[in-house]
mmCIF file of C-alpha atoms in Angstrom:
data_model
loop_
_atom_site.group_PDB
_atom_site.id
_atom_site.type_symbol
_atom_site.label_atom_id
_atom_site.label_comp_id
_atom_site.label_asym_id
_atom_site.label_seq_id
_atom_site.Cartn_x
_atom_site.Cartn_y
_atom_site.Cartn_z
ATOM 1 C CA GLU G 230 -19.625 -33.439 0.308
ATOM 2 C CA LEU G 231 -18.829 -29.716 0.133
ATOM 3 C CA LYS G 232 -22.112 -28.998 1.587
ATOM 4 C CA MET G 233 -21.367 -31.309 4.754
ATOM 5 C CA VAL G 234 -17.805 -29.631 5.015
ATOM 6 C CA LEU G 235 -19.024 -26.137 4.877
ATOM 7 C CA HIS G 236 -21.729 -26.811 7.273
ATOM 8 C CA ARG G 237 -19.286 -27.955 9.971
ATOM 9 C CA MET G 238 -17.442 -24.752 9.239
ATOM 10 C CA ASP G 239 -20.922 -22.716 9.676
ATOM 11 C CA ILE G 240 -20.480 -21.567 6.261
ATOM 12 C CA ASP G 241 -23.706 -21.372 3.975
ATOM 13 C CA ILE G 242 -22.995 -23.247 0.821
ATOM 14 C CA TRP G 243 -25.632 -21.271 -1.063
ATOM 15 C CA GLU G 244 -23.993 -18.099 -0.149
ATOM 16 C CA VAL G 245 -20.818 -19.455 -1.544
ATOM 17 C CA LEU G 246 -22.441 -20.555 -4.604
ATOM 18 C CA ASP G 247 -24.194 -17.373 -5.240
ATOM 19 C CA ALA G 248 -20.892 -15.469 -4.815
ATOM 20 C CA ALA G 249 -19.013 -17.684 -7.035
ATOM 21 C CA GLU G 250 -21.861 -17.223 -9.655
ATOM 22 C CA THR G 251 -20.672 -13.447 -9.879
ATOM 23 C CA LYS G 252 -17.641 -14.585 -11.834
ATOM 24 C CA PRO G 253 -18.242 -13.715 -15.418
ATOM 25 C CA PHE G 254 -16.668 -16.877 -16.978
ATOM 26 C CA GLY G 255 -15.245 -20.188 -16.221
ATOM 27 C CA PHE G 256 -17.993 -21.360 -13.571
ATOM 28 C CA GLN G 257 -20.607 -23.815 -13.877
ATOM 29 C CA ARG G 258 -23.023 -24.113 -10.961
ATOM 30 C CA PHE G 259 -23.934 -27.362 -9.530
ATOM 31 C CA ASN G 260 -26.380 -27.089 -6.492
ATOM 32 C CA PRO G 261 -26.306 -29.808 -3.733
ATOM 33 C CA GLY G 262 -29.448 -31.665 -2.717
ATOM 34 C CA PRO G 263 -30.788 -34.512 -0.547
ATOM 35 C CA GLY G 264 -29.016 -37.231 -2.519
ATOM 36 C CA TRP G 265 -29.117 -38.733 -6.071
ATOM 37 C CA GLY G 266 -31.991 -40.228 -7.959
ATOM 38 C CA GLY G 267 -33.494 -41.214 -11.290
ATOM 39 C CA HIS G 268 -32.448 -44.223 -13.393
ATOM 40 C CA CYS G 269 -29.105 -43.063 -14.749
ATOM 41 C CA ILE G 270 -26.835 -41.426 -12.216
ATOM 42 C CA PRO G 271 -27.218 -43.903 -9.277
ATOM 43 C CA VAL G 272 -26.996 -46.816 -11.575
ATOM 44 C CA ASP G 273 -25.140 -46.353 -14.922
ATOM 45 C CA PRO G 274 -21.742 -45.225 -13.745
ATOM 46 C CA PHE G 275 -21.413 -48.327 -11.775
ATOM 47 C CA TYR G 276 -21.358 -50.393 -14.880
ATOM 48 C CA LEU G 277 -18.083 -48.742 -15.568
ATOM 49 C CA THR G 278 -16.809 -49.262 -12.022
ATOM 50 C CA TRP G 279 -17.514 -53.080 -12.552
ATOM 51 C CA LYS G 280 -15.881 -53.185 -15.980
ATOM 52 C CA ALA G 281 -12.932 -51.343 -14.637
ATOM 53 C CA LYS G 282 -12.522 -53.785 -11.704
ATOM 54 C CA SER G 283 -12.701 -56.759 -14.269
ATOM 55 C CA VAL G 284 -9.540 -55.529 -15.873
ATOM 56 C CA GLY G 285 -7.849 -54.638 -12.485
ATOM 57 C CA GLN G 286 -8.396 -51.026 -12.565
ATOM 58 C CA HIS G 287 -10.361 -49.138 -9.771
ATOM 59 C CA SER G 288 -12.464 -45.929 -10.532
ATOM 60 C CA HIS G 289 -12.013 -44.250 -7.233
ATOM 61 C CA PHE G 290 -13.766 -41.012 -8.168
ATOM 62 C CA ILE G 291 -16.962 -42.609 -9.151
ATOM 63 C CA GLU G 292 -17.079 -44.951 -6.020
ATOM 64 C CA ARG G 293 -16.333 -42.104 -3.773
ATOM 65 C CA ALA G 294 -19.043 -40.000 -5.311
ATOM 66 C CA GLY G 295 -21.566 -43.058 -4.906
ATOM 67 C CA GLU G 296 -20.528 -43.368 -1.247
ATOM 68 C CA ILE G 297 -21.237 -39.641 -0.769
ATOM 69 C CA ASN G 298 -24.497 -39.697 -2.482
ATOM 70 C CA ARG G 299 -25.746 -42.638 -0.465
ATOM 71 C CA GLN G 300 -24.887 -40.677 2.765
ATOM 72 C CA MET G 301 -26.977 -37.681 2.014
ATOM 73 C CA PRO G 302 -30.594 -39.285 3.281
ATOM 74 C CA SER G 303 -28.956 -39.942 6.608
ATOM 75 C CA TYR G 304 -27.386 -36.546 6.709
ATOM 76 C CA VAL G 305 -30.788 -34.968 6.011
ATOM 77 C CA VAL G 306 -32.464 -37.196 8.660
ATOM 78 C CA GLY G 307 -29.848 -36.069 11.164
ATOM 79 C CA HIS G 308 -30.841 -32.403 10.420
ATOM 80 C CA ILE G 309 -34.596 -33.080 10.786
ATOM 81 C CA GLN G 310 -33.720 -34.683 14.259
ATOM 82 C CA ALA G 311 -31.730 -31.658 15.361
ATOM 83 C CA ALA G 312 -34.435 -29.243 14.208
ATOM 84 C CA LEU G 313 -37.064 -30.919 16.180
ATOM 85 C CA ASN G 314 -34.730 -31.228 19.171
ATOM 86 C CA ASP G 315 -34.562 -27.393 18.911
ATOM 87 C CA HIS G 316 -38.344 -27.365 19.396
ATOM 88 C CA ARG G 317 -38.153 -29.749 22.264
ATOM 89 C CA LEU G 318 -39.633 -32.636 20.180
ATOM 90 C CA PRO G 319 -38.274 -36.160 19.569
ATOM 91 C CA LEU G 320 -38.192 -37.749 16.123
ATOM 92 C CA ASN G 321 -40.233 -40.697 17.617
ATOM 93 C CA GLY G 322 -43.717 -39.870 17.196
ATOM 94 C CA SER G 323 -43.307 -36.598 15.362
ATOM 95 C CA LYS G 324 -45.407 -36.079 12.181
ATOM 96 C CA VAL G 325 -43.165 -35.103 9.315
ATOM 97 C CA LEU G 326 -44.308 -33.802 5.816
ATOM 98 C CA LEU G 327 -42.189 -34.330 2.830
ATOM 99 C CA LEU G 328 -42.550 -31.682 0.165
ATOM 100 C CA GLY G 329 -42.015 -33.307 -3.210
ATOM 101 C CA VAL G 330 -41.041 -37.004 -3.621
ATOM 102 C CA ALA G 331 -39.789 -37.127 -7.280
ATOM 103 C CA TYR G 332 -36.272 -37.544 -7.843
ATOM 104 C CA LYS G 333 -35.844 -34.161 -9.336
ATOM 105 C CA PRO G 334 -38.208 -30.831 -9.653
ATOM 106 C CA ASN G 335 -40.923 -30.605 -12.358
ATOM 107 C CA ILE G 336 -41.366 -34.345 -13.245
ATOM 108 C CA GLY G 337 -43.400 -37.143 -11.839
ATOM 109 C CA ASP G 338 -40.577 -39.712 -11.861
ATOM 110 C CA ALA G 339 -39.826 -41.147 -8.489
ATOM 111 C CA ARG G 340 -37.340 -43.862 -9.436
ATOM 112 C CA GLU G 341 -34.253 -44.048 -7.092
ATOM 113 C CA THR G 342 -35.606 -40.994 -5.396
ATOM 114 C CA PRO G 343 -33.730 -39.925 -2.121
ATOM 115 C CA ALA G 344 -37.188 -38.862 -0.602
ATOM 116 C CA PHE G 345 -38.028 -42.762 -0.191
ATOM 117 C CA VAL G 346 -34.821 -43.483 1.589
ATOM 118 C CA ILE G 347 -35.332 -40.305 3.860
ATOM 119 C CA TRP G 348 -38.855 -41.789 4.482
ATOM 120 C CA LYS G 349 -37.570 -45.175 5.480
ATOM 121 C CA LEU G 350 -35.065 -43.800 7.954
ATOM 122 C CA LEU G 351 -37.690 -41.546 9.539
ATOM 123 C CA GLU G 352 -40.005 -44.412 9.932
ATOM 124 C CA GLN G 353 -37.384 -46.560 11.534
ATOM 125 C CA SER G 354 -37.020 -43.708 14.100
ATOM 126 C CA LYS G 355 -40.828 -44.036 14.721
ATOM 127 C CA ALA G 356 -41.752 -40.795 13.025
ATOM 128 C CA GLU G 357 -45.127 -40.541 11.224
ATOM 129 C CA VAL G 358 -44.364 -39.506 7.574
ATOM 130 C CA SER G 359 -46.758 -38.081 4.874
ATOM 131 C CA TYR G 360 -46.062 -36.373 1.498
ATOM 132 C CA TYR G 361 -47.337 -33.675 -0.845
ATOM 133 C CA ASP G 362 -46.570 -33.889 -4.566
ATOM 134 C CA PRO G 363 -49.080 -33.324 -7.048
ATOM 135 C CA LEU G 364 -46.685 -34.872 -9.681
ATOM 136 C CA VAL G 365 -46.490 -37.997 -7.730
ATOM 137 C CA PRO G 366 -49.949 -38.572 -6.239
ATOM 138 C CA LYS G 367 -49.729 -42.188 -5.758
ATOM 139 C CA ILE G 368 -46.474 -44.367 -5.114
ATOM 140 C CA ASP G 369 -46.587 -46.830 -7.787
ATOM 141 C CA GLU G 370 -42.906 -47.015 -8.799
ATOM 142 C CA ARG G 371 -41.158 -50.494 -8.933
ATOM 143 C CA LEU G 372 -39.626 -50.565 -5.463
ATOM 144 C CA PRO G 373 -36.806 -52.499 -3.825
ATOM 145 C CA SER G 374 -37.744 -54.976 -1.123
ATOM 146 C CA GLU G 375 -36.695 -52.507 1.700
ATOM 147 C CA LEU G 376 -39.109 -49.672 0.324
ATOM 148 C CA MET G 377 -42.093 -51.973 -0.439
ATOM 149 C CA PHE G 378 -43.949 -50.689 2.553
ATOM 150 C CA LEU G 379 -44.300 -47.387 0.516
ATOM 151 C CA SER G 380 -46.122 -48.923 -2.387
ATOM 152 C CA GLY G 381 -49.697 -47.588 -2.856
ATOM 153 C CA ARG G 382 -49.265 -44.682 -0.363
ATOM 154 C CA GLU G 383 -50.918 -41.677 -1.605
ATOM 155 C CA GLY G 384 -50.012 -37.970 -1.167
ATOM 156 C CA VAL G 385 -51.952 -35.208 0.627
ATOM 157 C CA ALA G 386 -54.543 -33.713 -1.558
ATOM 158 C CA ASP G 387 -54.601 -29.999 -2.266
ATOM 159 C CA ASN G 388 -57.899 -29.619 -0.145
ATOM 160 C CA ASN G 389 -56.412 -31.398 2.724
ATOM 161 C CA LEU G 390 -53.076 -29.678 2.852
ATOM 162 C CA LYS G 391 -53.960 -26.984 5.194
ATOM 163 C CA ASP G 392 -55.279 -29.335 7.835
ATOM 164 C CA GLN G 393 -52.484 -31.606 7.185
ATOM 165 C CA LEU G 394 -49.887 -28.845 8.012
ATOM 166 C CA ALA G 395 -51.755 -27.875 11.158
ATOM 167 C CA ASN G 396 -51.270 -31.406 12.381
ATOM 168 C CA THR G 397 -47.524 -31.562 11.433
ATOM 169 C CA HIS G 398 -44.511 -31.047 13.449
ATOM 170 C CA ALA G 399 -41.824 -30.581 10.719
ATOM 171 C CA VAL G 400 -41.759 -29.857 7.098
ATOM 172 C CA VAL G 401 -38.916 -31.216 4.879
ATOM 173 C CA VAL G 402 -38.414 -29.699 1.376
ATOM 174 C CA VAL G 403 -37.070 -32.533 -0.646
ATOM 175 C CA THR G 404 -38.068 -31.830 -4.273
ATOM 176 C CA PRO G 405 -39.603 -28.413 -4.782
ATOM 177 C CA HIS G 406 -41.574 -28.277 -8.019
ATOM 178 C CA ALA G 407 -42.146 -24.863 -9.747
ATOM 179 C CA LEU G 408 -45.694 -25.384 -9.358
ATOM 180 C CA PHE G 409 -45.325 -25.213 -5.516
ATOM 181 C CA LYS G 410 -45.010 -21.342 -6.043
ATOM 182 C CA ASP G 411 -47.599 -20.979 -8.664
ATOM 183 C CA GLU G 412 -50.352 -18.336 -8.443
ATOM 184 C CA GLY G 413 -53.218 -20.216 -6.613
ATOM 185 C CA SER G 414 -50.791 -22.849 -5.178
ATOM 186 C CA ALA G 415 -52.490 -24.799 -2.292
ATOM 187 C CA LEU G 416 -49.024 -24.784 -0.460
ATOM 188 C CA ILE G 417 -47.738 -21.348 0.069
ATOM 189 C CA GLU G 418 -50.270 -19.782 2.320
ATOM 190 C CA PRO G 419 -50.530 -22.634 4.825
ATOM 191 C CA LEU G 420 -46.892 -23.081 4.625
ATOM 192 C CA LYS G 421 -46.249 -19.371 5.532
ATOM 193 C CA ALA G 422 -48.322 -19.873 8.501
ATOM 194 C CA PHE G 423 -46.450 -23.057 9.603
ATOM 195 C CA LYS G 424 -44.795 -22.626 13.027
ATOM 196 C CA GLY G 425 -42.641 -25.709 13.260
ATOM 197 C CA PRO G 426 -39.267 -26.322 11.874
ATOM 198 C CA VAL G 427 -38.870 -26.341 8.064
ATOM 199 C CA ILE G 428 -35.881 -28.381 6.702
ATOM 200 C CA ASP G 429 -34.825 -27.273 3.350
ATOM 201 C CA THR G 430 -32.499 -29.408 1.275
ATOM 202 C CA ARG G 431 -32.666 -27.193 -1.823
ATOM 203 C CA ASN G 432 -32.396 -23.598 -0.720
ATOM 204 C CA TRP G 433 -36.019 -23.202 -1.917
ATOM 205 C CA VAL G 434 -37.707 -21.404 1.002
ATOM 206 C CA PRO G 435 -37.155 -17.447 1.034
ATOM 207 C CA ARG G 436 -35.939 -16.107 4.336
ATOM 208 C CA GLU G 437 -38.342 -13.273 4.079
ATOM 209 C CA TRP G 438 -41.044 -15.686 4.725
ATOM 210 C CA GLY G 439 -40.024 -15.759 8.390
ATOM 211 C CA LEU G 440 -40.181 -19.400 8.982
ATOM 212 C CA ASN G 441 -38.236 -21.461 11.351
ATOM 213 C CA LEU G 442 -35.721 -22.486 8.646
ATOM 214 C CA TYR G 443 -33.136 -25.092 8.760
ATOM 215 C CA LYS G 444 -30.941 -25.813 5.835
ATOM 216 C CA ALA G 445 -29.832 -29.493 5.243
#
C-alpha cells in the first residue's frame, strides 16, 4: 500500500527504504513486490479471520492486508500498460516476457504466485505472454479453475532466450532469482541489449544498465 501511495507522490519507495536502513537500530526492512504468494501467507491468516467472525469479532488488519495484496497484480498490469503506451504500443497484441514465476526468489515453488494472476490479466487484455524461469521450467502446479489455461505451459529455454527477447515488446521482472545474475547467465547480456520497456516490481535492475526502466 505504501508503494502505491508514494508512487502517486512521485517518491521512489526503494530510495525511502535505503534511507531508512541507515538507521543503526530499530528498523526492520520489508520490501514490496507484485503481490503475495506461497501456501502460507495468502491462505493461513484467513483461517483466523473466519474463526474471529464465528465469535463475532472482525480482524480488520488481516482483511485489509489481504485486499491490498490482491490488488497488486492489477497495479502491476496498469504499469505495464502505461510503459507500453510511452512506447506507442497497445497492450492488446504486445508480447510480454515475465522474468520469474515462482512466488518468491530462489525456489521452484509457484503456488499462489502473483505471476500467474498478472499473466491472466495480461491475456485478458489480449497480450501474448511468455516466461523465463529456470527453476520453474514447466507449470505443473495445482491451479484454480481460472488459471487452468496455464497448465503445462513451458518457460523459454536458455538457448532461445536471446531470440525471445528480440521479439518481445516488454519485460516484467516478477521474481528475480539470484541465478539470473550468475556468471554465464543466459539472461543478462540480451537483457542489457533490450530496447523496450522493462517493468521492475522488485527493484532488481541496476540503473547503470541504461534500460528503459519502470518501477511498479
